[in-house]
CSV table of C-alpha atoms in Angstrom, one decimal:
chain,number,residue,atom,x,y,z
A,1,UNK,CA,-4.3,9.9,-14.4
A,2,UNK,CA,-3.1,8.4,-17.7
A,3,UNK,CA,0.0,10.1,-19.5
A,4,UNK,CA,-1.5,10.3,-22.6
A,5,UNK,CA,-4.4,13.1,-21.6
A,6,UNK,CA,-1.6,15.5,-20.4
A,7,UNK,CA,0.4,15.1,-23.3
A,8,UNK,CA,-0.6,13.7,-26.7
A,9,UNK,CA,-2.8,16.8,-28.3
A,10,UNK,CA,-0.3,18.9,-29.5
A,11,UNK,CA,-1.4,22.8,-28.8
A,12,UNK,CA,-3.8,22.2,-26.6
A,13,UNK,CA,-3.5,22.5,-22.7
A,14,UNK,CA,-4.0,20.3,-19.8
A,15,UNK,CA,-5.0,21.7,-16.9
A,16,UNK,CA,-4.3,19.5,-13.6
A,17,UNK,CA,-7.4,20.1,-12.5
A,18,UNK,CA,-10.0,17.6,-11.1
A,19,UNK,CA,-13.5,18.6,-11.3
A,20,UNK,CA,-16.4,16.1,-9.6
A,21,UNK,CA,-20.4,16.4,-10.6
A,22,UNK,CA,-20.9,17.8,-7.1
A,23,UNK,CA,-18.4,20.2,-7.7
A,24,UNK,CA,-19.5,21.5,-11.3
A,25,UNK,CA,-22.0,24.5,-10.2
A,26,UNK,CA,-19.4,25.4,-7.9
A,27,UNK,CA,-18.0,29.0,-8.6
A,28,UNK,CA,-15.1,28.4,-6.4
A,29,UNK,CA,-14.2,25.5,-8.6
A,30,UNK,CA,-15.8,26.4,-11.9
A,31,UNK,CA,-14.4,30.1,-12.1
A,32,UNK,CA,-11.1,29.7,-11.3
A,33,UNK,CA,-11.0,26.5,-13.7
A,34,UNK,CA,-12.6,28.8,-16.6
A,35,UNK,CA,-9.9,31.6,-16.0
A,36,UNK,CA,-7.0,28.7,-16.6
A,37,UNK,CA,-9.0,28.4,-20.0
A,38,UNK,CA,-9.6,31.7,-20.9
A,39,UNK,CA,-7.1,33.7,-19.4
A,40,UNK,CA,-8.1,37.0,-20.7
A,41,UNK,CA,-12.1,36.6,-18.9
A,42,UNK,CA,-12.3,38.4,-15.3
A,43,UNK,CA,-13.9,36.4,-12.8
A,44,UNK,CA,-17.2,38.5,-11.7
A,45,UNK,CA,-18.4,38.0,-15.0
A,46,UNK,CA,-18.3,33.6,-15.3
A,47,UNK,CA,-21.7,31.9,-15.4
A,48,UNK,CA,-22.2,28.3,-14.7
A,49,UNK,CA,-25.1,26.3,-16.0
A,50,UNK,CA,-25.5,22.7,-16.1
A,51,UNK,CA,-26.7,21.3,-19.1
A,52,UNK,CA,-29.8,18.7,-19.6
A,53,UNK,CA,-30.2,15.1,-20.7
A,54,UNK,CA,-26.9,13.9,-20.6
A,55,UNK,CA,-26.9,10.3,-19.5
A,56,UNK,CA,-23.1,9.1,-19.9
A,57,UNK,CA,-21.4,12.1,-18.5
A,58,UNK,CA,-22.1,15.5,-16.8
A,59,UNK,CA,-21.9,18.6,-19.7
A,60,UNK,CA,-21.4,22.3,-18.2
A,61,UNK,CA,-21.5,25.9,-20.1
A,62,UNK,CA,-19.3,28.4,-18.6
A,63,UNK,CA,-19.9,31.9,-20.1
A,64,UNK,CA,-18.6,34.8,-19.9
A,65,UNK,CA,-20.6,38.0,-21.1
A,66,UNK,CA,-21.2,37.5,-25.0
A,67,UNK,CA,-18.6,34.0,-25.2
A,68,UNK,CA,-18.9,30.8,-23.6
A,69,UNK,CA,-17.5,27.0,-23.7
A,70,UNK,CA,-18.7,23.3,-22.6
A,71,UNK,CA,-17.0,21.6,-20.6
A,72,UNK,CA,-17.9,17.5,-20.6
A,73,UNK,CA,-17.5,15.8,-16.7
A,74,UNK,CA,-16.8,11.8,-17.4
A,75,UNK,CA,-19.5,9.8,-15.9
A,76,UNK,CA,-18.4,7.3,-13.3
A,77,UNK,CA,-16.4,4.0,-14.7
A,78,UNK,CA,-17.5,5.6,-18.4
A,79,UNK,CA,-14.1,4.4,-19.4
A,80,UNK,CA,-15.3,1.1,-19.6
A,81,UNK,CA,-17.8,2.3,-22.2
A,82,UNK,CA,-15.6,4.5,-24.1
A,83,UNK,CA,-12.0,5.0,-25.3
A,84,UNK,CA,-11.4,8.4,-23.8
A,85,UNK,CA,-8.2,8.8,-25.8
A,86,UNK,CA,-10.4,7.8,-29.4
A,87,UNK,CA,-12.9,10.2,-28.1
A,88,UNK,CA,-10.5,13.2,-27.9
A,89,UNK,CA,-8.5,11.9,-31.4
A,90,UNK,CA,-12.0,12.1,-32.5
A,91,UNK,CA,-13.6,15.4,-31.7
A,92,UNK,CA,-10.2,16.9,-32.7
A,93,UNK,CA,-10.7,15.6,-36.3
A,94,UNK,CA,-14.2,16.7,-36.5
A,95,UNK,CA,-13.3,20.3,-35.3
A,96,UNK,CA,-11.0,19.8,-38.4
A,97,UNK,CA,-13.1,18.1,-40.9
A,98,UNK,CA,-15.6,21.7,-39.8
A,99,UNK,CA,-18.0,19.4,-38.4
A,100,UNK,CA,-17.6,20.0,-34.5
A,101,UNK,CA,-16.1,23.5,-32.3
A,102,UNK,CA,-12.6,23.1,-31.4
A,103,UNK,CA,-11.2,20.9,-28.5
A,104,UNK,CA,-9.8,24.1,-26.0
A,105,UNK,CA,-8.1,22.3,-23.3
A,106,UNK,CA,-7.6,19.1,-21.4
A,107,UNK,CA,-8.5,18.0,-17.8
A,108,UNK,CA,-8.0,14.9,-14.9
A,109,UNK,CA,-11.8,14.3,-15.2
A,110,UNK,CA,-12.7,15.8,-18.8
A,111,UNK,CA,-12.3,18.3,-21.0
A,112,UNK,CA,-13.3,21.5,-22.4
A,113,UNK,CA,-14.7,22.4,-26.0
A,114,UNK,CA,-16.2,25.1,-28.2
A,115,UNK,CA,-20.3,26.1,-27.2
A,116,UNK,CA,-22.1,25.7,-30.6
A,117,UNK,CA,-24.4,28.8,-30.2
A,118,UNK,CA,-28.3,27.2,-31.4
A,119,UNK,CA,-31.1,25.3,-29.5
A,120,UNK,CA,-31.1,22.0,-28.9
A,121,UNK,CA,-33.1,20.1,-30.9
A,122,UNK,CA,-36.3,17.6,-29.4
A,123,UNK,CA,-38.2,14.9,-30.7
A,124,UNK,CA,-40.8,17.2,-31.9
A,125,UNK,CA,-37.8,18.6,-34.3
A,126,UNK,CA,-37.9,16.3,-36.7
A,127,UNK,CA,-41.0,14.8,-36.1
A,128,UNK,CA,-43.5,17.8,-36.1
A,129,UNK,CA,-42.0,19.7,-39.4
A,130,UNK,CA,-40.6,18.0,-42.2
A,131,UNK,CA,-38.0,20.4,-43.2
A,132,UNK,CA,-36.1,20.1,-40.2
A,133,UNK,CA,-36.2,16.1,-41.1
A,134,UNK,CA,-34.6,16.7,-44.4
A,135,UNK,CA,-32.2,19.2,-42.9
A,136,UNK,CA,-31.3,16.3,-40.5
A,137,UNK,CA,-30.8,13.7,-43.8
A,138,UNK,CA,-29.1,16.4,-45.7
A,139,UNK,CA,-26.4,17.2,-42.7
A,140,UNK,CA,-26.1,13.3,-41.6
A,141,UNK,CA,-24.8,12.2,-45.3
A,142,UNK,CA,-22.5,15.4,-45.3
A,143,UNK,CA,-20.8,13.6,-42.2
A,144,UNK,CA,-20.9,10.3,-44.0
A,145,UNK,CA,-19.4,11.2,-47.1
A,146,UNK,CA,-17.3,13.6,-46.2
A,147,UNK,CA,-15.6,12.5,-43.6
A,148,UNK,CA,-12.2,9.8,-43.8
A,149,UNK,CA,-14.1,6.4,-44.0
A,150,UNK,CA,-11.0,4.0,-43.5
A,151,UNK,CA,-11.1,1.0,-41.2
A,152,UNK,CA,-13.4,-1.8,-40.3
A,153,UNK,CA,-17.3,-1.0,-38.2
A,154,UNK,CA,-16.1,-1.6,-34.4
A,155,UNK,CA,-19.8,-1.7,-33.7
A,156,UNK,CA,-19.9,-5.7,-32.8
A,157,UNK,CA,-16.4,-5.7,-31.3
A,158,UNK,CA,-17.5,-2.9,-28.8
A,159,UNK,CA,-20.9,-4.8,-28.2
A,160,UNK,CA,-18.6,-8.1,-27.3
A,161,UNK,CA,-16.7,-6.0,-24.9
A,162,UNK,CA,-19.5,-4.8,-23.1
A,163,UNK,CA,-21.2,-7.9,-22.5
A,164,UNK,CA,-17.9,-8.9,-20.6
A,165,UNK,CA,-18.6,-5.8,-18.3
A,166,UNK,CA,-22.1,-6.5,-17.4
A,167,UNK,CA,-22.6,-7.9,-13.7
A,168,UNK,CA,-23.8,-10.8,-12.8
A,169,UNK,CA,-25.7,-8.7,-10.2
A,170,UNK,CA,-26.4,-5.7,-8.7
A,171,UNK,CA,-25.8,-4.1,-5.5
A,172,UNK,CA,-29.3,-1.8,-5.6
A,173,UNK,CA,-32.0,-4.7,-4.3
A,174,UNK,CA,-34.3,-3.1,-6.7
A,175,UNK,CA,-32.0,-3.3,-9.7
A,176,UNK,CA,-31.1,-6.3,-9.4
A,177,UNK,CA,-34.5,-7.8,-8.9
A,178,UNK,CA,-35.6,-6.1,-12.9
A,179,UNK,CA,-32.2,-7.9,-13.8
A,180,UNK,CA,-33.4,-10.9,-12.8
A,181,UNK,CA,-36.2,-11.1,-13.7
A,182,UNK,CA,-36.4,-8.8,-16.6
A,183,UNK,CA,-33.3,-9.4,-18.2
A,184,UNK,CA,-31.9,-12.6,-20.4
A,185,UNK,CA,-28.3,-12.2,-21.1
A,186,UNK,CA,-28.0,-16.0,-22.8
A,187,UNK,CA,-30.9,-14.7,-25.0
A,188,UNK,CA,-28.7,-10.8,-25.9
A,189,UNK,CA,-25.8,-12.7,-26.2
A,190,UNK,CA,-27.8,-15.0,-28.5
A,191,UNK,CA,-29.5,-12.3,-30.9
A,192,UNK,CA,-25.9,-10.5,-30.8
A,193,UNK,CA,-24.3,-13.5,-32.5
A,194,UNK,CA,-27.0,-13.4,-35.3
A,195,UNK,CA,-27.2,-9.8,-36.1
A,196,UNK,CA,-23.1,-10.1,-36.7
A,197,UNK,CA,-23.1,-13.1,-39.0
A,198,UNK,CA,-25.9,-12.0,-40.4
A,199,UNK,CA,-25.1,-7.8,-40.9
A,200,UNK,CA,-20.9,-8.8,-41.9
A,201,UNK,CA,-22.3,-11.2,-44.5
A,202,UNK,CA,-24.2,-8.2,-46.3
A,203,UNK,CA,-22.3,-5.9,-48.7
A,204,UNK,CA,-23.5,-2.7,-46.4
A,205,UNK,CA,-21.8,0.9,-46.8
A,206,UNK,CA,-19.5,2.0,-43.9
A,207,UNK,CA,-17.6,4.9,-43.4
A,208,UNK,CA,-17.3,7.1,-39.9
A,209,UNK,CA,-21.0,7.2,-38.0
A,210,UNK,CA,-22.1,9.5,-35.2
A,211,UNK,CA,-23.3,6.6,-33.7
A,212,UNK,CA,-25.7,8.8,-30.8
A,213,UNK,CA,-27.9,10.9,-32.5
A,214,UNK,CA,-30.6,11.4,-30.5
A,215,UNK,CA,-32.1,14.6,-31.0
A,216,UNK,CA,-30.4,16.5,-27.4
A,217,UNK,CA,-27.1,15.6,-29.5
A,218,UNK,CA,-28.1,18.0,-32.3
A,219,UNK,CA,-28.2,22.0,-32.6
A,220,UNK,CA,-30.5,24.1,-34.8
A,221,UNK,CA,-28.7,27.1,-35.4
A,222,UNK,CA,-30.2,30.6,-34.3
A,223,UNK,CA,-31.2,31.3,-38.3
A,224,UNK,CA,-32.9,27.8,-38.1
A,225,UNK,CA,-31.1,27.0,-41.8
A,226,UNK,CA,-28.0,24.6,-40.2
A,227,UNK,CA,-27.5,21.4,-37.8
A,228,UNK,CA,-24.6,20.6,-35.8
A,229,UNK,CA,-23.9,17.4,-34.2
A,230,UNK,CA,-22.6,17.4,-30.6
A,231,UNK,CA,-21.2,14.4,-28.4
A,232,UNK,CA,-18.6,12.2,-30.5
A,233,UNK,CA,-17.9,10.0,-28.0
A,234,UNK,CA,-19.0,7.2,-29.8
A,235,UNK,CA,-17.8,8.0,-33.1
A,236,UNK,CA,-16.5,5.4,-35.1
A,237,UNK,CA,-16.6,3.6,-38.3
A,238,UNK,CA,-20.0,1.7,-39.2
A,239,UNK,CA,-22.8,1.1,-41.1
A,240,UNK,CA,-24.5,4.0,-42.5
A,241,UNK,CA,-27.9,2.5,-42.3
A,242,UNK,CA,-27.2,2.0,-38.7
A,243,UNK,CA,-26.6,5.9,-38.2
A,244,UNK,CA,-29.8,6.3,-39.8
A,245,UNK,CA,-31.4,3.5,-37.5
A,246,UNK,CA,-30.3,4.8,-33.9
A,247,UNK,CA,-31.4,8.2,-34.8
A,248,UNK,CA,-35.0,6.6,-35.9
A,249,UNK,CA,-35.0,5.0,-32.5
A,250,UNK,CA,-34.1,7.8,-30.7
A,251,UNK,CA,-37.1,10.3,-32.3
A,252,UNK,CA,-39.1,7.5,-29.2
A,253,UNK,CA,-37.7,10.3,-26.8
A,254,UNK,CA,-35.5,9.3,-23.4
A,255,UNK,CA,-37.4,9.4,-19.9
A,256,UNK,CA,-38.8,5.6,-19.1
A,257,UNK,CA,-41.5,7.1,-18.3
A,258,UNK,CA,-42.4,8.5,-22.1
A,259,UNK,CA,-40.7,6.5,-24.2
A,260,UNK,CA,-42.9,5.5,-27.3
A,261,UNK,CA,-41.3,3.5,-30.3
A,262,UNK,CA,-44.2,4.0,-31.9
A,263,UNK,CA,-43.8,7.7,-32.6
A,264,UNK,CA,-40.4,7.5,-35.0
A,265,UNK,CA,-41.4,7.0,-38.8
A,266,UNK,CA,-41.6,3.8,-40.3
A,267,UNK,CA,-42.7,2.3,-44.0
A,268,UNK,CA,-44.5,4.5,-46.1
A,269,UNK,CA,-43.9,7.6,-44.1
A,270,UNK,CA,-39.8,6.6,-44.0
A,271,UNK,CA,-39.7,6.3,-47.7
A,272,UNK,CA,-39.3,9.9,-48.3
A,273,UNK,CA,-36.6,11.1,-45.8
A,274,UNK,CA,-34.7,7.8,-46.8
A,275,UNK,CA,-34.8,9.0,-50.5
A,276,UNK,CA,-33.4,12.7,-49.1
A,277,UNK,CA,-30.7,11.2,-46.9
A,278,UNK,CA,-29.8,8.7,-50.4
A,279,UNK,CA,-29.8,11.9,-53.1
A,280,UNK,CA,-27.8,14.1,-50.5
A,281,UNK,CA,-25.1,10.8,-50.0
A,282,UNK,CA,-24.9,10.2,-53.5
A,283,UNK,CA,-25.4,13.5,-55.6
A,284,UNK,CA,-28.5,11.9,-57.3
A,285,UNK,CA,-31.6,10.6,-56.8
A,286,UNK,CA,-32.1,7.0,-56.0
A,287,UNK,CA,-33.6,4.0,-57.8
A,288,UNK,CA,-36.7,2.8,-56.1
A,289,UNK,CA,-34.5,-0.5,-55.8
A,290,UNK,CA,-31.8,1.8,-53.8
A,291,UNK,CA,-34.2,3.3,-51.6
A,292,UNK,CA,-36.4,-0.3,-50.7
A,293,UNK,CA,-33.0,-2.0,-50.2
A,294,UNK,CA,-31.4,0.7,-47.5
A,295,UNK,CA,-34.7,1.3,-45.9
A,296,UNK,CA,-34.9,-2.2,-45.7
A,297,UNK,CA,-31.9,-2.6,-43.5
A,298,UNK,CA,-32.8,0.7,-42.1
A,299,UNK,CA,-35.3,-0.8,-40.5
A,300,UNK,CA,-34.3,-4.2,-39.5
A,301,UNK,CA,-30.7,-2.1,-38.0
A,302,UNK,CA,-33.1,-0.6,-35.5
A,303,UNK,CA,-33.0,-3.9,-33.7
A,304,UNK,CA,-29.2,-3.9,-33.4
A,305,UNK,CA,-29.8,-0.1,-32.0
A,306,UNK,CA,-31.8,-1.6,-29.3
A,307,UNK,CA,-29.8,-4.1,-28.4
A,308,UNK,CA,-26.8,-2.3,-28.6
A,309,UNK,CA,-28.5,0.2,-25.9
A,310,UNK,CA,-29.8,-2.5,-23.7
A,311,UNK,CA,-26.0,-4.0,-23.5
A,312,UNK,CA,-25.3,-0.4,-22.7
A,313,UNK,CA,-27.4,0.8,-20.2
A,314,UNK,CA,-27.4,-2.7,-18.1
A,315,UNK,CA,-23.0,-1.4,-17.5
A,316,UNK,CA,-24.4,2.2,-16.3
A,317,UNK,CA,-27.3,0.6,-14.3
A,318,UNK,CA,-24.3,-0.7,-11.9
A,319,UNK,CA,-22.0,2.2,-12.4
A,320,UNK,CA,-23.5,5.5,-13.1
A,321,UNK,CA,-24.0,8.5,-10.6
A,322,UNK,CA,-26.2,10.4,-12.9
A,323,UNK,CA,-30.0,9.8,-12.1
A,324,UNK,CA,-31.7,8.0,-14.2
A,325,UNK,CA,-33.8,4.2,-14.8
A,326,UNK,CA,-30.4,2.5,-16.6
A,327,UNK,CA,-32.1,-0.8,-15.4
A,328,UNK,CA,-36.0,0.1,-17.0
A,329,UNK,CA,-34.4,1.6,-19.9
A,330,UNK,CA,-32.3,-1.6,-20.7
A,331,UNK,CA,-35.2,-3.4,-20.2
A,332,UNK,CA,-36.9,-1.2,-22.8
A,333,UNK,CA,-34.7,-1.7,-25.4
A,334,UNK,CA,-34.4,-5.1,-25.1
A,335,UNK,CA,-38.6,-5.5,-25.3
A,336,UNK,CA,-38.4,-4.0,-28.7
A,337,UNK,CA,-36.4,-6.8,-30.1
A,338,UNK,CA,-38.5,-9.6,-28.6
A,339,UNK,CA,-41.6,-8.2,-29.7
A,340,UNK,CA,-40.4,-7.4,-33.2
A,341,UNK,CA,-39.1,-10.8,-33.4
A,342,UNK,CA,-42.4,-12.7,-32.1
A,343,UNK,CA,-44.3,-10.5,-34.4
A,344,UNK,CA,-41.7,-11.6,-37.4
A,345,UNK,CA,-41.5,-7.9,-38.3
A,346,UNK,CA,-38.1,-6.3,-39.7
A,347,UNK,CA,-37.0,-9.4,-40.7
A,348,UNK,CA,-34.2,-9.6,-43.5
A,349,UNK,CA,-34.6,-9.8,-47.1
């Protein structure tokens, strides 16, 4: 257990409590863990309910009559994906920034937060009803500009990091046969290179991203007029046309099974939602210049999103617990950028 978690949010408890994924449906566990959190609940009235679609950690609401809070379970070896310590400094500043419910108390295997009362948002969201698109754009360059925007995008540093943790195989038989014969880490490494010299050459905005919005990771609020963003865990500062990009991508859906990249909105039927998201972010509407240069990187960023991923899900392919194709979905990701480069498509200006 790391000092710091115990000790470096000032005001907010840590409870010396270890809490597995077996373990978080648990009453014996869950309740008396809840009661260290809320004090003032009584026990016969705590609900547990696992949440859904979570693929880098375990999430849990624990209610109690009319309240309730999340708590978030680290995934196995996540910490090799993400700074724990960043990812608490970071929710604790959107809770203050009014973008994210508070931080409530600290624990050995995660911690526990605010329940944004809403329904979570699907695909179909934003891709079935237009309003709820511009509601997304609207929200997403509230975030951006409002936000503090000072440092340098980590998004290729944390990509080189990763691609140190990736095995060179895997124990599963099955996995490691897609690795290798699916999966060309000279050739990510490769295209990796070339989207950095070619992205930090460009005069792009940055400021602090979401980084993860797929659509599980947003809340429509119960009058249907507000979004909330949950999951901050890989927060940082980057490119805002990146933002925009990873969401795009993630409008395909998450199951193997269903994913189609076909389905998010490009061209023609982008142009509009790029021109909200622009006019929200700068107080004015854009020059059709403006709006064919961002959409333009827009676009060719959903690569980076995709390969990004792929880098991504071949680390939880070899060290996740959590049930789910880490091996076909890097594979996925990683056919999108071959195929858009062999069909010359999204390439730069």
């Amino acid at each position: 257990m790391s000092t710091w978690t115990s000790s470096f949010v000032e005001g907010v408890p840590f409870i010396p409590t270890s809490i597995t994924h077996v373990q978080c449906e648990d009453l014996d566990v869950m309740v008396p863990f809840a009661l260290k959190v809320m004090p003032e609940w009584t026990a016969g009235n705590v609900s547990v309910r696992r949440m859904t679609d979570g693929i880098t950690n375990i999430v849990v609401k624990i209610s109690h009559l009319q309240e309730a809070f999340v708590i978030r379970i680290y995934g196995n070896r996540t910490d090799v994906l993400i700074d724990r310590k960043k990812e608490i400094e970071t929710h604790m500043l959107i809770s203050q920034s009014g973008f994210g419910a508070p931080v409530l108390a600290l624990f050995e295997t995660g911690y526990a937060y605010g329940f944004v009362p809403g329904t979570p948002c699907t695909p179909a969201t934003f891709l079935n009803n237009i309003d709820n698109a511009k509601l997304f754009y609207t929200t997403l360059a509230r975030l951006h500009t409002e936000m503090p925007s000072e440092g340098k995008p980590a998004i290729f540093e944390t990509a080189e990091r990763w691609l140190l943790e990736v095995p060179k195989e895997y124990s599963n038989p099955k996995t490691d046969a897609v690795f290798k014969e699916s999966i060309d880490m000279a050739y990510i490494t490769r295209k990796l290179a070339e989207f950095k010299e070619e992205v930090e050459s460009a005069d792009l905005a940055t400021g602090f991203c979401h980084n993860d919005l797929l659509p599980y990771n947003i809340i429509m609020s119960p009058e249907q007029d507000k979004l909330s963003f949950l999951d901050y865990e890989y927060g940082n500062i980057s490119y805002f046309a990146y933002d925009v990009a990873n969401h795009l991508n993630e409008l395909a859906g998450l199951e193997v099974k269903t994913l189609d990249y076909s389905r998010p909105p490009c061209g023609d039927a982008l142009r509009p939602m790029i021109v909200c998201y622009l006019t929200a972010f700068h107080g004015q509407e854009p020059t059709d210049e403006q709006t064919t240069q961002f959409q333009s990187w827009v676009e060719r960023l959903r690569l980076l999103s995709h390969l990004f991923w792929s880098i991504w899900a071949l680390i939880q392919a070899a060290n996740s617990t959590i049930d789910f194709d880490y091996i076909g979905y890097a594979r996925l990701r990683l056919q999108q950028v071959k195929q858009a480069e062999a069909e010359a498509i999204y390439a730069p200006n």
